[in-house]
């Protein structure tokens, strides 16, 4: 055997499994954690250390950890895809609304420009205030829209659209 290794009986119950003794150095804090864990579980320090080393070296542990990370990354990727889709829908909706508004809104006559500008600034300030309140609350337009659609759906299941 190499330096620092000794063979010995692997079990107090007399089984024929031979274990090799390994002398290692641990940081005092780590040793205290090992002892506390072993005491709480009613197990020997050697058994706890052996189980920890086996778990650390087990390829299954690494594969399980990798699988967990892959699942998380897949979930995050799907969430990012949904967010990108939703943002695209929101931008297209806004662009369509702006185009429609610019198309159907008649120009303001020269004589009413100042009054229209003042009304526009006041409306914009009101809009920003309402937006701030809405963002500060838990209410969202998409949730309200879904509730409105559900409320306007026919209550008679025999009616098809």
JSON list of C-alpha atoms in Angstrom, two decimals:
[
{"chain": "A", "resi": 1, "resn": "UNK", "atom": "CA", "xyz": [0.00, 0.00, 0.00]},
{"chain": "A", "resi": 2, "resn": "UNK", "atom": "CA", "xyz": [1.08, 3.62, -0.56]},
{"chain": "A", "resi": 3, "resn": "UNK", "atom": "CA", "xyz": [2.02, 6.09, 2.13]},
{"chain": "A", "resi": 4, "resn": "UNK", "atom": "CA", "xyz": [-0.89, 7.09, 4.35]},
{"chain": "A", "resi": 5, "resn": "UNK", "atom": "CA", "xyz": [-2.91, 3.95, 3.58]},
{"chain": "A", "resi": 6, "resn": "UNK", "atom": "CA", "xyz": [-3.53, 0.97, 5.87]},
{"chain": "A", "resi": 7, "resn": "UNK", "atom": "CA", "xyz": [-5.82, -1.98, 5.44]},
{"chain": "A", "resi": 8, "resn": "UNK", "atom": "CA", "xyz": [-8.30, -2.99, 8.06]},
{"chain": "A", "resi": 9, "resn": "UNK", "atom": "CA", "xyz": [-11.61, -4.68, 8.67]},
{"chain": "A", "resi": 10, "resn": "UNK", "atom": "CA", "xyz": [-14.40, -2.88, 6.88]},
{"chain": "A", "resi": 11, "resn": "UNK", "atom": "CA", "xyz": [-17.11, -3.66, 9.38]},
{"chain": "A", "resi": 12, "resn": "UNK", "atom": "CA", "xyz": [-17.44, -4.20, 13.09]},
{"chain": "A", "resi": 13, "resn": "UNK", "atom": "CA", "xyz": [-19.86, -7.07, 12.43]},
{"chain": "A", "resi": 14, "resn": "UNK", "atom": "CA", "xyz": [-17.14, -9.32, 11.08]},
{"chain": "A", "resi": 15, "resn": "UNK", "atom": "CA", "xyz": [-17.82, -9.16, 7.36]},
{"chain": "A", "resi": 16, "resn": "UNK", "atom": "CA", "xyz": [-14.91, -10.00, 5.13]},
{"chain": "A", "resi": 17, "resn": "UNK", "atom": "CA", "xyz": [-14.83, -6.62, 3.34]},
{"chain": "A", "resi": 18, "resn": "UNK", "atom": "CA", "xyz": [-11.45, -4.98, 3.76]},
{"chain": "A", "resi": 19, "resn": "UNK", "atom": "CA", "xyz": [-11.18, -1.21, 3.75]},
{"chain": "A", "resi": 20, "resn": "UNK", "atom": "CA", "xyz": [-8.11, 0.91, 3.36]},
{"chain": "A", "resi": 21, "resn": "UNK", "atom": "CA", "xyz": [-7.42, 3.59, 5.93]},
{"chain": "A", "resi": 22, "resn": "UNK", "atom": "CA", "xyz": [-6.68, 7.03, 4.49]},
{"chain": "A", "resi": 23, "resn": "UNK", "atom": "CA", "xyz": [-5.21, 9.86, 6.52]},
{"chain": "A", "resi": 24, "resn": "UNK", "atom": "CA", "xyz": [-6.34, 13.27, 5.28]},
{"chain": "A", "resi": 25, "resn": "UNK", "atom": "CA", "xyz": [-6.05, 16.86, 6.43]},
{"chain": "A", "resi": 26, "resn": "UNK", "atom": "CA", "xyz": [-9.21, 18.95, 6.83]},
{"chain": "A", "resi": 27, "resn": "UNK", "atom": "CA", "xyz": [-9.74, 22.58, 7.63]},
{"chain": "A", "resi": 28, "resn": "UNK", "atom": "CA", "xyz": [-10.94, 22.96, 11.24]},
{"chain": "A", "resi": 29, "resn": "UNK", "atom": "CA", "xyz": [-14.32, 24.34, 10.12]},
{"chain": "A", "resi": 30, "resn": "UNK", "atom": "CA", "xyz": [-14.87, 21.45, 7.72]},
{"chain": "A", "resi": 31, "resn": "UNK", "atom": "CA", "xyz": [-13.91, 18.93, 10.40]},
{"chain": "A", "resi": 32, "resn": "UNK", "atom": "CA", "xyz": [-16.38, 20.56, 12.81]},
{"chain": "A", "resi": 33, "resn": "UNK", "atom": "CA", "xyz": [-19.13, 20.28, 10.18]},
{"chain": "A", "resi": 34, "resn": "UNK", "atom": "CA", "xyz": [-18.25, 16.63, 9.56]},
{"chain": "A", "resi": 35, "resn": "UNK", "atom": "CA", "xyz": [-18.33, 15.83, 13.28]},
{"chain": "A", "resi": 36, "resn": "UNK", "atom": "CA", "xyz": [-21.60, 17.71, 13.85]},
{"chain": "A", "resi": 37, "resn": "UNK", "atom": "CA", "xyz": [-23.27, 15.96, 10.90]},
{"chain": "A", "resi": 38, "resn": "UNK", "atom": "CA", "xyz": [-22.04, 12.54, 12.03]},
{"chain": "A", "resi": 39, "resn": "UNK", "atom": "CA", "xyz": [-23.24, 13.20, 15.59]},
{"chain": "A", "resi": 40, "resn": "UNK", "atom": "CA", "xyz": [-26.68, 14.36, 14.42]},
{"chain": "A", "resi": 41, "resn": "UNK", "atom": "CA", "xyz": [-27.07, 11.26, 12.27]},
{"chain": "A", "resi": 42, "resn": "UNK", "atom": "CA", "xyz": [-25.57, 8.90, 14.82]},
{"chain": "A", "resi": 43, "resn": "UNK", "atom": "CA", "xyz": [-22.97, 7.72, 12.31]},
{"chain": "A", "resi": 44, "resn": "UNK", "atom": "CA", "xyz": [-19.19, 7.55, 12.39]},
{"chain": "A", "resi": 45, "resn": "UNK", "atom": "CA", "xyz": [-17.07, 10.32, 10.89]},
{"chain": "A", "resi": 46, "resn": "UNK", "atom": "CA", "xyz": [-15.46, 7.73, 8.65]},
{"chain": "A", "resi": 47, "resn": "UNK", "atom": "CA", "xyz": [-18.81, 6.60, 7.24]},
{"chain": "A", "resi": 48, "resn": "UNK", "atom": "CA", "xyz": [-19.96, 10.19, 6.61]},
{"chain": "A", "resi": 49, "resn": "UNK", "atom": "CA", "xyz": [-16.65, 11.10, 4.94]},
{"chain": "A", "resi": 50, "resn": "UNK", "atom": "CA", "xyz": [-16.78, 7.95, 2.79]},
{"chain": "A", "resi": 51, "resn": "UNK", "atom": "CA", "xyz": [-20.34, 8.71, 1.68]},
{"chain": "A", "resi": 52, "resn": "UNK", "atom": "CA", "xyz": [-19.41, 12.32, 0.88]},
{"chain": "A", "resi": 53, "resn": "UNK", "atom": "CA", "xyz": [-16.41, 11.24, -1.20]},
{"chain": "A", "resi": 54, "resn": "UNK", "atom": "CA", "xyz": [-18.48, 8.60, -3.01]},
{"chain": "A", "resi": 55, "resn": "UNK", "atom": "CA", "xyz": [-21.17, 11.17, -3.80]},
{"chain": "A", "resi": 56, "resn": "UNK", "atom": "CA", "xyz": [-18.56, 13.65, -5.00]},
{"chain": "A", "resi": 57, "resn": "UNK", "atom": "CA", "xyz": [-16.91, 11.10, -7.30]},
{"chain": "A", "resi": 58, "resn": "UNK", "atom": "CA", "xyz": [-20.13, 9.50, -8.55]},
{"chain": "A", "resi": 59, "resn": "UNK", "atom": "CA", "xyz": [-20.68, 10.13, -12.26]},
{"chain": "A", "resi": 60, "resn": "UNK", "atom": "CA", "xyz": [-24.43, 9.89, -11.64]},
{"chain": "A", "resi": 61, "resn": "UNK", "atom": "CA", "xyz": [-24.25, 12.96, -9.40]},
{"chain": "A", "resi": 62, "resn": "UNK", "atom": "CA", "xyz": [-22.58, 14.98, -12.13]},
{"chain": "A", "resi": 63, "resn": "UNK", "atom": "CA", "xyz": [-25.04, 13.74, -14.74]},
{"chain": "A", "resi": 64, "resn": "UNK", "atom": "CA", "xyz": [-28.01, 14.53, -12.49]},
{"chain": "A", "resi": 65, "resn": "UNK", "atom": "CA", "xyz": [-26.66, 18.01, -11.82]},
{"chain": "A", "resi": 66, "resn": "UNK", "atom": "CA", "xyz": [-26.15, 18.54, -15.53]},
{"chain": "A", "resi": 67, "resn": "UNK", "atom": "CA", "xyz": [-29.67, 17.30, -16.28]},
{"chain": "A", "resi": 68, "resn": "UNK", "atom": "CA", "xyz": [-31.12, 19.71, -13.72]},
{"chain": "A", "resi": 69, "resn": "UNK", "atom": "CA", "xyz": [-29.18, 22.58, -15.30]},
{"chain": "A", "resi": 70, "resn": "UNK", "atom": "CA", "xyz": [-30.29, 21.56, -18.79]},
{"chain": "A", "resi": 71, "resn": "UNK", "atom": "CA", "xyz": [-33.94, 21.50, -17.68]},
{"chain": "A", "resi": 72, "resn": "UNK", "atom": "CA", "xyz": [-33.58, 24.94, -16.11]},
{"chain": "A", "resi": 73, "resn": "UNK", "atom": "CA", "xyz": [-31.91, 26.31, -19.23]},
{"chain": "A", "resi": 74, "resn": "UNK", "atom": "CA", "xyz": [-34.65, 24.83, -21.41]},
{"chain": "A", "resi": 75, "resn": "UNK", "atom": "CA", "xyz": [-37.32, 26.43, -19.22]},
{"chain": "A", "resi": 76, "resn": "UNK", "atom": "CA", "xyz": [-35.53, 29.79, -19.33]},
{"chain": "A", "resi": 77, "resn": "UNK", "atom": "CA", "xyz": [-35.18, 29.50, -23.10]},
{"chain": "A", "resi": 78, "resn": "UNK", "atom": "CA", "xyz": [-38.91, 28.84, -23.49]},
{"chain": "A", "resi": 79, "resn": "UNK", "atom": "CA", "xyz": [-39.70, 31.80, -21.23]},
{"chain": "A", "resi": 80, "resn": "UNK", "atom": "CA", "xyz": [-37.39, 34.04, -23.28]},
{"chain": "A", "resi": 81, "resn": "UNK", "atom": "CA", "xyz": [-39.08, 32.83, -26.49]},
{"chain": "A", "resi": 82, "resn": "UNK", "atom": "CA", "xyz": [-42.53, 33.65, -25.06]},
{"chain": "A", "resi": 83, "resn": "UNK", "atom": "CA", "xyz": [-41.33, 37.06, -23.92]},
{"chain": "A", "resi": 84, "resn": "UNK", "atom": "CA", "xyz": [-39.87, 37.77, -27.36]},
{"chain": "A", "resi": 85, "resn": "UNK", "atom": "CA", "xyz": [-43.13, 36.69, -29.00]},
{"chain": "A", "resi": 86, "resn": "UNK", "atom": "CA", "xyz": [-45.23, 38.80, -26.62]},
{"chain": "A", "resi": 87, "resn": "UNK", "atom": "CA", "xyz": [-43.00, 41.83, -27.16]},
{"chain": "A", "resi": 88, "resn": "UNK", "atom": "CA", "xyz": [-43.30, 41.40, -30.92]},
{"chain": "A", "resi": 89, "resn": "UNK", "atom": "CA", "xyz": [-47.09, 41.27, -30.63]},
{"chain": "A", "resi": 90, "resn": "UNK", "atom": "CA", "xyz": [-47.09, 44.39, -28.44]},
{"chain": "A", "resi": 91, "resn": "UNK", "atom": "CA", "xyz": [-44.87, 46.30, -30.87]},
{"chain": "A", "resi": 92, "resn": "UNK", "atom": "CA", "xyz": [-46.96, 45.28, -33.88]},
{"chain": "A", "resi": 93, "resn": "UNK", "atom": "CA", "xyz": [-50.13, 46.30, -32.02]},
{"chain": "A", "resi": 94, "resn": "UNK", "atom": "CA", "xyz": [-48.65, 49.67, -31.16]},
{"chain": "A", "resi": 95, "resn": "UNK", "atom": "CA", "xyz": [-47.44, 50.23, -34.73]},
{"chain": "A", "resi": 96, "resn": "UNK", "atom": "CA", "xyz": [-50.86, 49.30, -36.14]},
{"chain": "A", "resi": 97, "resn": "UNK", "atom": "CA", "xyz": [-52.62, 51.64, -33.70]},
{"chain": "A", "resi": 98, "resn": "UNK", "atom": "CA", "xyz": [-50.27, 54.53, -34.54]},
{"chain": "A", "resi": 99, "resn": "UNK", "atom": "CA", "xyz": [-50.71, 53.98, -38.28]},
{"chain": "A", "resi": 100, "resn": "UNK", "atom": "CA", "xyz": [-54.49, 53.83, -37.89]},
{"chain": "A", "resi": 101, "resn": "UNK", "atom": "CA", "xyz": [-54.58, 56.94, -35.68]},
{"chain": "A", "resi": 102, "resn": "UNK", "atom": "CA", "xyz": [-52.40, 58.91, -38.07]},
{"chain": "A", "resi": 103, "resn": "UNK", "atom": "CA", "xyz": [-54.53, 57.80, -41.00]},
{"chain": "A", "resi": 104, "resn": "UNK", "atom": "CA", "xyz": [-57.97, 58.63, -39.59]},
{"chain": "A", "resi": 105, "resn": "UNK", "atom": "CA", "xyz": [-57.18, 61.73, -37.48]},
{"chain": "A", "resi": 106, "resn": "UNK", "atom": "CA", "xyz": [-57.74, 64.92, -39.46]},
{"chain": "A", "resi": 107, "resn": "UNK", "atom": "CA", "xyz": [-55.11, 67.66, -39.19]},
{"chain": "A", "resi": 108, "resn": "UNK", "atom": "CA", "xyz": [-55.77, 70.45, -36.69]},
{"chain": "A", "resi": 109, "resn": "UNK", "atom": "CA", "xyz": [-56.45, 73.85, -38.30]},
{"chain": "A", "resi": 110, "resn": "UNK", "atom": "CA", "xyz": [-53.82, 76.56, -37.72]},
{"chain": "A", "resi": 111, "resn": "UNK", "atom": "CA", "xyz": [-56.16, 78.55, -35.48]},
{"chain": "A", "resi": 112, "resn": "UNK", "atom": "CA", "xyz": [-56.55, 75.61, -33.05]},
{"chain": "A", "resi": 113, "resn": "UNK", "atom": "CA", "xyz": [-52.90, 74.49, -32.91]},
{"chain": "A", "resi": 114, "resn": "UNK", "atom": "CA", "xyz": [-52.07, 76.15, -29.57]},
{"chain": "A", "resi": 115, "resn": "UNK", "atom": "CA", "xyz": [-55.20, 74.83, -27.85]},
{"chain": "A", "resi": 116, "resn": "UNK", "atom": "CA", "xyz": [-54.63, 71.34, -29.30]},
{"chain": "A", "resi": 117, "resn": "UNK", "atom": "CA", "xyz": [-50.99, 71.38, -28.16]},
{"chain": "A", "resi": 118, "resn": "UNK", "atom": "CA", "xyz": [-52.05, 72.39, -24.61]},
{"chain": "A", "resi": 119, "resn": "UNK", "atom": "CA", "xyz": [-54.73, 69.66, -24.54]},
{"chain": "A", "resi": 120, "resn": "UNK", "atom": "CA", "xyz": [-52.20, 67.15, -25.84]},
{"chain": "A", "resi": 121, "resn": "UNK", "atom": "CA", "xyz": [-49.67, 68.02, -23.13]},
{"chain": "A", "resi": 122, "resn": "UNK", "atom": "CA", "xyz": [-52.34, 67.75, -20.42]},
{"chain": "A", "resi": 123, "resn": "UNK", "atom": "CA", "xyz": [-53.55, 64.40, -21.80]},
{"chain": "A", "resi": 124, "resn": "UNK", "atom": "CA", "xyz": [-49.97, 63.12, -22.00]},
{"chain": "A", "resi": 125, "resn": "UNK", "atom": "CA", "xyz": [-49.36, 64.12, -18.37]},
{"chain": "A", "resi": 126, "resn": "UNK", "atom": "CA", "xyz": [-52.58, 62.31, -17.39]},
{"chain": "A", "resi": 127, "resn": "UNK", "atom": "CA", "xyz": [-51.47, 59.28, -19.41]},
{"chain": "A", "resi": 128, "resn": "UNK", "atom": "CA", "xyz": [-48.08, 59.15, -17.66]},
{"chain": "A", "resi": 129, "resn": "UNK", "atom": "CA", "xyz": [-49.76, 59.44, -14.26]},
{"chain": "A", "resi": 130, "resn": "UNK", "atom": "CA", "xyz": [-52.21, 56.63, -15.08]},
{"chain": "A", "resi": 131, "resn": "UNK", "atom": "CA", "xyz": [-49.36, 54.49, -16.43]},
{"chain": "A", "resi": 132, "resn": "UNK", "atom": "CA", "xyz": [-47.36, 55.03, -13.25]},
{"chain": "A", "resi": 133, "resn": "UNK", "atom": "CA", "xyz": [-50.33, 54.01, -11.09]},
{"chain": "A", "resi": 134, "resn": "UNK", "atom": "CA", "xyz": [-50.96, 50.95, -13.24]},
{"chain": "A", "resi": 135, "resn": "UNK", "atom": "CA", "xyz": [-47.33, 49.81, -13.14]},
{"chain": "A", "resi": 136, "resn": "UNK", "atom": "CA", "xyz": [-47.21, 50.35, -9.37]},
{"chain": "A", "resi": 137, "resn": "UNK", "atom": "CA", "xyz": [-50.26, 48.11, -8.92]},
{"chain": "A", "resi": 138, "resn": "UNK", "atom": "CA", "xyz": [-50.49, 44.42, -9.70]},
{"chain": "A", "resi": 139, "resn": "UNK", "atom": "CA", "xyz": [-53.06, 44.97, -12.45]},
{"chain": "A", "resi": 140, "resn": "UNK", "atom": "CA", "xyz": [-51.96, 44.39, -16.03]},
{"chain": "A", "resi": 141, "resn": "UNK", "atom": "CA", "xyz": [-53.75, 45.13, -19.27]},
{"chain": "A", "resi": 142, "resn": "UNK", "atom": "CA", "xyz": [-53.37, 41.59, -20.59]},
{"chain": "A", "resi": 143, "resn": "UNK", "atom": "CA", "xyz": [-55.06, 40.21, -17.46]},
{"chain": "A", "resi": 144, "resn": "UNK", "atom": "CA", "xyz": [-57.88, 42.74, -17.72]},
{"chain": "A", "resi": 145, "resn": "UNK", "atom": "CA", "xyz": [-58.24, 41.95, -21.43]},
{"chain": "A", "resi": 146, "resn": "UNK", "atom": "CA", "xyz": [-58.56, 38.23, -20.70]},
{"chain": "A", "resi": 147, "resn": "UNK", "atom": "CA", "xyz": [-61.22, 38.99, -18.08]},
{"chain": "A", "resi": 148, "resn": "UNK", "atom": "CA", "xyz": [-63.09, 41.25, -20.53]},
{"chain": "A", "resi": 149, "resn": "UNK", "atom": "CA", "xyz": [-63.01, 38.57, -23.23]},
{"chain": "A", "resi": 150, "resn": "UNK", "atom": "CA", "xyz": [-64.23, 35.93, -20.78]},
{"chain": "A", "resi": 151, "resn": "UNK", "atom": "CA", "xyz": [-67.03, 38.23, -19.60]},
{"chain": "A", "resi": 152, "resn": "UNK", "atom": "CA", "xyz": [-68.16, 38.96, -23.16]},
{"chain": "A", "resi": 153, "resn": "UNK", "atom": "CA", "xyz": [-68.20, 35.29, -24.18]},
{"chain": "A", "resi": 154, "resn": "UNK", "atom": "CA", "xyz": [-71.70, 33.87, -24.70]},
{"chain": "A", "resi": 155, "resn": "UNK", "atom": "CA", "xyz": [-73.02, 32.11, -21.63]},
{"chain": "A", "resi": 156, "resn": "UNK", "atom": "CA", "xyz": [-75.01, 29.62, -23.72]},
{"chain": "A", "resi": 157, "resn": "UNK", "atom": "CA", "xyz": [-72.65, 26.76, -24.69]},
{"chain": "A", "resi": 158, "resn": "UNK", "atom": "CA", "xyz": [-74.87, 25.86, -27.66]},
{"chain": "A", "resi": 159, "resn": "UNK", "atom": "CA", "xyz": [-73.96, 29.17, -29.37]},
{"chain": "A", "resi": 160, "resn": "UNK", "atom": "CA", "xyz": [-70.97, 28.82, -31.66]},
{"chain": "A", "resi": 161, "resn": "UNK", "atom": "CA", "xyz": [-69.03, 31.71, -33.17]}
]
